[in-house]
């Protein structure tokens, strides 16, 4: 109200004269005309009200009169009443039609004054005739007429002083004519004057209030004009909510950003339309808009975005509105468009803190996230976890399909990582195919392993990029930090060590950091250095495992397998150094050396005996692989049909034109192609449809124990054989070790057999002797599970320089189940001293928490575990009586 009081000089109060003549004179401004129209609107029904009153009294007269006159003369009450009713109808119709003909308000009031005067005189005439008729007591008739006149005056005088004056004059005249007492006439006159005074006082207040309202409306129009100019300039806009948080005013610019009209947004919750931009650094911007609105706090420069797909940013400021009683009315504020500024800021921030390819936080941002998480961990006394993620076989995609496909693949990988991680932590890209995730407060081993498995599974699902089907994998290392004691550098180092351990375990795995991994990492580095010099030093050798025809047990060929005899480490398992060679980029050099060595040896075998050589996916994807194979075939003189290249499904993980082209070049050379480890990949049937394979090698996981009635391996092998025969391909069962499995394999129609039952990989001299033999005999256990010693035996071994006690269970001639409280990695060689038996050597094949499986280097004599019984020479055997009798006879 302060603004109104400050302008009281512009709105003087209404005077008595003003109140008396306002309705009668012509307005001198549009505001006065508007006020006059507003006042006149309250008189629209005056004629109808008067007509209704006249009808009531006319009806009362007709009902109460003993004899209603019918003569047409001035004393007949029906004449003035009829004229009055006709006048009321005409006046009512005129009031309804006045807007159509745009009659000025003052003209209507003047006409109403005449109408009230005439209507009053007609009413007085009616009263006089009724009084003369004598159907009622004269005093009662006078009272009725006077009451009617006063009631009519009350109706009309409140709204307009001119009408009140006219009505007072008519009422006074009526009282003088109809009343039998001067007291009544005087009372009516006094009451009429009081009504006139009341009407003038009320009108003065109404006119003053109306002029204030008009001034306020004028100011509002001016303010709205300024608002329109401000909003149309594009520099900002206004908004307003009610006490419930629903929009009561929105600008056109805001509505345009939502692609709707302002009216469509009114009544909707403000917080439903806007969302806080959490990308801002300011703590104020991180608070939600709903918090400010619900807490009724003033706020400024809160950056928000509309809840739509439009890339728009606004800066909002607002203040709560309260009335004079302190009641909350809502919020009112201003908004400015920050879209272009935010785009520029976002681009700068993205370049500095986010990876430009995937949109994930980059290395610097992830380091900051890790540092923040460590500080928060120390404050809250809660640990955290760090994931190091590396993509398997990604380099193969880049080399074969090109970097654009690789970039698209990384973007899809990033989306899957974010989807899996969700609210558990922040995922970032460190560079290349390396990713990292920080998980604050997550130290539960079960949750971390579940997330790791899900992450690996999702990343390993096939991708389709520009028509190319791509399949990769992921390995993951996990490091857990204690609150207040862990450092960022130590966590990153430990997660890297765990990642290397996961890769060493066969890729597609996850490992949690163990202190022993430090020595393993150093050991791996030393092993890599030794592997680089192994070829020059002559430490690598090629061994040959026979492949036998299932029907006649004749030698069909040999598979060439590389072995490494380290001068100090002894025999290094292929499962340990082959993945290392792939990581170090040595597999191409080693693979070519194995191929040439195998072809040179095959030149000394009979012409019908083939040699099979494994071709790494990295070798296969080398554009010069066909030329390299052709070169060594020509130099050694071996017919191409005798060379069988074994290829795993890894070559199909990045399918493209180069894959089909390499297949075509190799088949043009005349070599045979075999699909190795069939059935263990994602879509082997799809590979068979496209690639020109000559043989399918059934993976040993389906072969071992196939004769058991508790597994379905036999049905799977039968299906593979049927498929291969239909496609005109040979089949070879890998890993056959027992006679019952061999018997089943033959019954199922498998073409060839490879496994320990016909011989382990051996040196070239033994292979040459077998190649020149007619047939080879099967040797091995008869059943699918060899005899085992069930009792537990104690043993000792040395792990990482620490002497550890072991418990051996399920001991067979080939291995045992070992219980051990220290972690052991697969591929570790151990010397085990079995208490009461002696030392044995073996290699760890699998490992879990608290136990692992060991395979002995040589067959173990189970009779050594039998309890030794003492012989007593002084024991006298008792002879049964029937034997004694027989001897005596």
Short mmCIF file of C-alpha atoms in Angstrom, two decimals, residues 672-876:
data_model
loop_
_atom_site.label_atom_id
_atom_site.label_comp_id
_atom_site.label_asym_id
_atom_site.label_seq_id
_atom_site.Cartn_x
_atom_site.Cartn_y
_atom_site.Cartn_z
CA UNK A 672 43.15 -76.93 -44.60
CA UNK A 673 41.33 -74.87 -41.96
CA UNK A 674 40.07 -76.19 -38.64
CA UNK A 675 37.83 -74.43 -36.13
CA UNK A 676 39.40 -75.01 -32.73
CA UNK A 677 37.53 -75.23 -29.40
CA UNK A 678 34.17 -75.45 -31.14
CA UNK A 679 31.15 -74.72 -28.95
CA UNK A 680 32.82 -72.46 -26.41
CA UNK A 681 32.19 -69.14 -28.15
CA UNK A 682 29.18 -66.96 -28.89
CA UNK A 683 27.94 -67.96 -32.33
CA UNK A 684 29.81 -70.92 -33.71
CA UNK A 685 27.01 -71.86 -36.10
CA UNK A 686 27.25 -68.44 -37.69
CA UNK A 687 30.97 -68.96 -38.23
CA UNK A 688 30.42 -72.34 -39.88
CA UNK A 689 27.96 -70.77 -42.28
CA UNK A 690 30.53 -68.26 -43.56
CA UNK A 691 34.05 -69.64 -43.06
CA UNK A 692 35.40 -72.45 -45.32
CA UNK A 693 36.45 -74.88 -42.56
CA UNK A 694 37.53 -78.45 -43.29
CA UNK A 695 37.43 -79.71 -39.72
CA UNK A 696 35.69 -78.98 -36.43
CA UNK A 697 37.63 -79.69 -33.24
CA UNK A 698 35.22 -80.50 -30.41
CA UNK A 699 36.40 -78.82 -27.23
CA UNK A 700 37.63 -81.10 -24.47
CA UNK A 701 35.04 -79.66 -22.07
CA UNK A 702 32.42 -81.68 -24.00
CA UNK A 703 34.62 -84.77 -24.39
CA UNK A 704 35.88 -85.45 -20.88
CA UNK A 705 33.35 -87.50 -18.97
CA UNK A 706 31.08 -87.75 -22.00
CA UNK A 707 30.37 -91.39 -21.16
CA UNK A 708 28.81 -90.41 -17.85
CA UNK A 709 25.02 -90.69 -17.78
CA UNK A 710 24.75 -87.62 -15.56
CA UNK A 711 25.83 -85.15 -18.27
CA UNK A 712 24.49 -84.22 -21.70
CA UNK A 713 27.84 -84.14 -23.44
CA UNK A 714 27.02 -87.14 -25.60
CA UNK A 715 23.97 -85.44 -27.06
CA UNK A 716 26.00 -82.31 -27.80
CA UNK A 717 28.77 -84.32 -29.50
CA UNK A 718 26.18 -86.21 -31.57
CA UNK A 719 24.67 -82.90 -32.74
CA UNK A 720 28.10 -81.53 -33.68
CA UNK A 721 28.96 -84.67 -35.65
CA UNK A 722 25.65 -84.52 -37.54
CA UNK A 723 26.21 -80.85 -38.34
CA UNK A 724 29.76 -81.49 -39.55
CA UNK A 725 28.74 -84.42 -41.76
CA UNK A 726 25.99 -82.29 -43.31
CA UNK A 727 28.53 -79.55 -44.09
CA UNK A 728 31.12 -82.04 -45.37
CA UNK A 729 33.58 -81.45 -42.53
CA UNK A 730 35.71 -83.77 -40.42
CA UNK A 731 35.45 -83.84 -36.63
CA UNK A 732 38.15 -84.25 -34.02
CA UNK A 733 37.53 -84.84 -30.31
CA UNK A 734 40.10 -83.18 -28.05
CA UNK A 735 41.11 -84.29 -24.58
CA UNK A 736 40.17 -87.99 -24.79
CA UNK A 737 41.82 -89.74 -21.84
CA UNK A 738 39.74 -92.79 -20.93
CA UNK A 739 38.63 -95.89 -22.77
CA UNK A 740 34.95 -95.41 -22.00
CA UNK A 741 35.05 -91.91 -23.51
CA UNK A 742 36.94 -93.26 -26.54
CA UNK A 743 34.33 -95.98 -27.01
CA UNK A 744 31.53 -93.43 -26.90
CA UNK A 745 33.34 -91.10 -29.28
CA UNK A 746 33.61 -93.88 -31.82
CA UNK A 747 29.94 -94.77 -31.45
CA UNK A 748 28.95 -91.15 -32.04
CA UNK A 749 30.85 -91.11 -35.35
CA UNK A 750 33.66 -88.66 -34.55
CA UNK A 751 36.30 -88.79 -37.29
CA UNK A 752 39.48 -88.26 -35.28
CA UNK A 753 40.69 -88.39 -31.69
CA UNK A 754 43.34 -86.39 -29.89
CA UNK A 755 44.26 -86.82 -26.26
CA UNK A 756 46.48 -88.46 -23.66
CA UNK A 757 44.96 -91.83 -24.41
CA UNK A 758 47.03 -91.89 -27.64
CA UNK A 759 49.93 -89.86 -26.36
CA UNK A 760 51.05 -86.64 -24.80
CA UNK A 761 52.84 -83.91 -26.78
CA UNK A 762 56.35 -85.25 -27.39
CA UNK A 763 59.58 -84.28 -29.06
CA UNK A 764 60.10 -84.46 -32.79
CA UNK A 765 62.04 -87.74 -32.67
CA UNK A 766 59.16 -89.57 -31.01
CA UNK A 767 56.65 -87.95 -33.37
CA UNK A 768 58.74 -89.04 -36.38
CA UNK A 769 58.74 -92.61 -35.10
CA UNK A 770 54.96 -92.57 -34.57
CA UNK A 771 54.38 -91.01 -37.98
CA UNK A 772 56.10 -93.92 -39.66
CA UNK A 773 54.21 -96.55 -37.63
CA UNK A 774 51.11 -98.27 -38.93
CA UNK A 775 48.87 -97.58 -35.96
CA UNK A 776 48.98 -96.47 -32.36
CA UNK A 777 47.39 -98.22 -29.40
CA UNK A 778 45.20 -96.50 -26.85
CA UNK A 779 46.55 -96.45 -23.31
CA UNK A 780 44.92 -95.01 -20.18
CA UNK A 781 42.29 -95.53 -17.56
CA UNK A 782 39.24 -97.52 -18.35
CA UNK A 783 36.71 -95.33 -16.53
CA UNK A 784 36.02 -91.65 -16.75
CA UNK A 785 37.14 -91.06 -13.18
CA UNK A 786 40.34 -92.65 -11.96
CA UNK A 787 40.61 -94.11 -8.44
CA UNK A 788 40.94 -91.56 -5.70
CA UNK A 789 42.14 -91.61 -2.11
CA UNK A 790 39.38 -90.09 0.00
CA UNK A 791 41.21 -89.66 3.29
CA UNK A 792 42.82 -86.31 4.09
CA UNK A 793 46.61 -86.16 4.11
CA UNK A 794 48.78 -83.37 5.50
CA UNK A 795 51.55 -81.80 3.40
CA UNK A 796 53.94 -78.84 3.34
CA UNK A 797 54.86 -76.44 0.54
CA UNK A 798 56.53 -73.06 0.04
CA UNK A 799 54.37 -70.18 -1.30
CA UNK A 800 56.05 -66.81 -1.87
CA UNK A 801 58.88 -67.80 0.45
CA UNK A 802 56.52 -68.84 3.26
CA UNK A 803 56.27 -72.46 4.43
CA UNK A 804 52.59 -73.38 4.48
CA UNK A 805 50.74 -76.45 5.72
CA UNK A 806 48.31 -78.00 3.24
CA UNK A 807 45.49 -80.52 3.44
CA UNK A 808 45.18 -82.87 0.45
CA UNK A 809 41.81 -84.44 -0.35
CA UNK A 810 40.44 -86.55 -3.24
CA UNK A 811 43.93 -87.65 -4.18
CA UNK A 812 44.25 -89.44 -7.53
CA UNK A 813 47.25 -90.51 -9.56
CA UNK A 814 47.01 -87.25 -11.55
CA UNK A 815 46.17 -84.65 -8.92
CA UNK A 816 44.38 -83.63 -5.75
CA UNK A 817 42.14 -81.06 -4.10
CA UNK A 818 44.23 -78.85 -1.79
CA UNK A 819 43.01 -76.74 1.10
CA UNK A 820 45.21 -73.70 1.75
CA UNK A 821 44.63 -70.40 3.57
CA UNK A 822 46.98 -68.42 1.27
CA UNK A 823 45.86 -67.35 -2.24
CA UNK A 824 47.52 -69.16 -5.15
CA UNK A 825 47.25 -68.19 -8.82
CA UNK A 826 46.53 -70.76 -11.55
CA UNK A 827 49.72 -71.82 -13.33
CA UNK A 828 51.85 -71.73 -10.18
CA UNK A 829 54.25 -74.66 -9.87
CA UNK A 830 54.55 -76.16 -6.41
CA UNK A 831 56.75 -78.72 -4.70
CA UNK A 832 54.54 -80.54 -2.18
CA UNK A 833 55.98 -82.67 0.61
CA UNK A 834 53.27 -85.18 1.60
CA UNK A 835 53.77 -86.20 5.21
CA UNK A 836 54.73 -89.85 5.40
CA UNK A 837 55.04 -90.21 1.63
CA UNK A 838 57.55 -87.74 0.27
CA UNK A 839 57.78 -84.91 -2.25
CA UNK A 840 55.69 -84.55 -5.41
CA UNK A 841 55.61 -81.71 -7.93
CA UNK A 842 52.57 -80.23 -9.62
CA UNK A 843 50.99 -77.18 -11.20
CA UNK A 844 47.92 -75.28 -9.97
CA UNK A 845 45.10 -75.64 -12.51
CA UNK A 846 42.35 -73.69 -10.73
CA UNK A 847 42.06 -71.69 -7.56
CA UNK A 848 39.26 -70.42 -5.33
CA UNK A 849 39.10 -68.86 -1.89
CA UNK A 850 40.73 -71.33 0.52
CA UNK A 851 41.36 -74.14 -1.95
CA UNK A 852 42.84 -75.02 -5.33
CA UNK A 853 43.32 -77.99 -7.63
CA UNK A 854 46.81 -79.32 -8.41
CA UNK A 855 47.88 -81.58 -11.27
CA UNK A 856 50.91 -83.80 -10.61
CA UNK A 857 53.81 -83.77 -13.07
CA UNK A 858 54.02 -87.55 -12.96
CA UNK A 859 51.57 -90.27 -12.08
CA UNK A 860 51.32 -90.70 -8.34
CA UNK A 861 51.35 -94.20 -6.83
CA UNK A 862 48.23 -94.34 -4.66
CA UNK A 863 49.57 -97.43 -2.87
CA UNK A 864 51.98 -95.13 -1.03
CA UNK A 865 48.98 -93.71 0.82
CA UNK A 866 47.87 -97.11 2.13
CA UNK A 867 48.49 -97.58 5.88
CA UNK A 868 51.58 -99.65 6.58
CA UNK A 869 51.03 -102.69 8.81
CA UNK A 870 53.76 -104.10 11.03
CA UNK A 871 54.75 -107.73 10.53
CA UNK A 872 55.05 -109.75 13.72
CA UNK A 873 56.97 -113.00 13.49
CA UNK A 874 56.01 -114.14 16.93
CA UNK A 875 52.33 -114.41 16.17
CA UNK A 876 51.05 -117.99 16.33
#
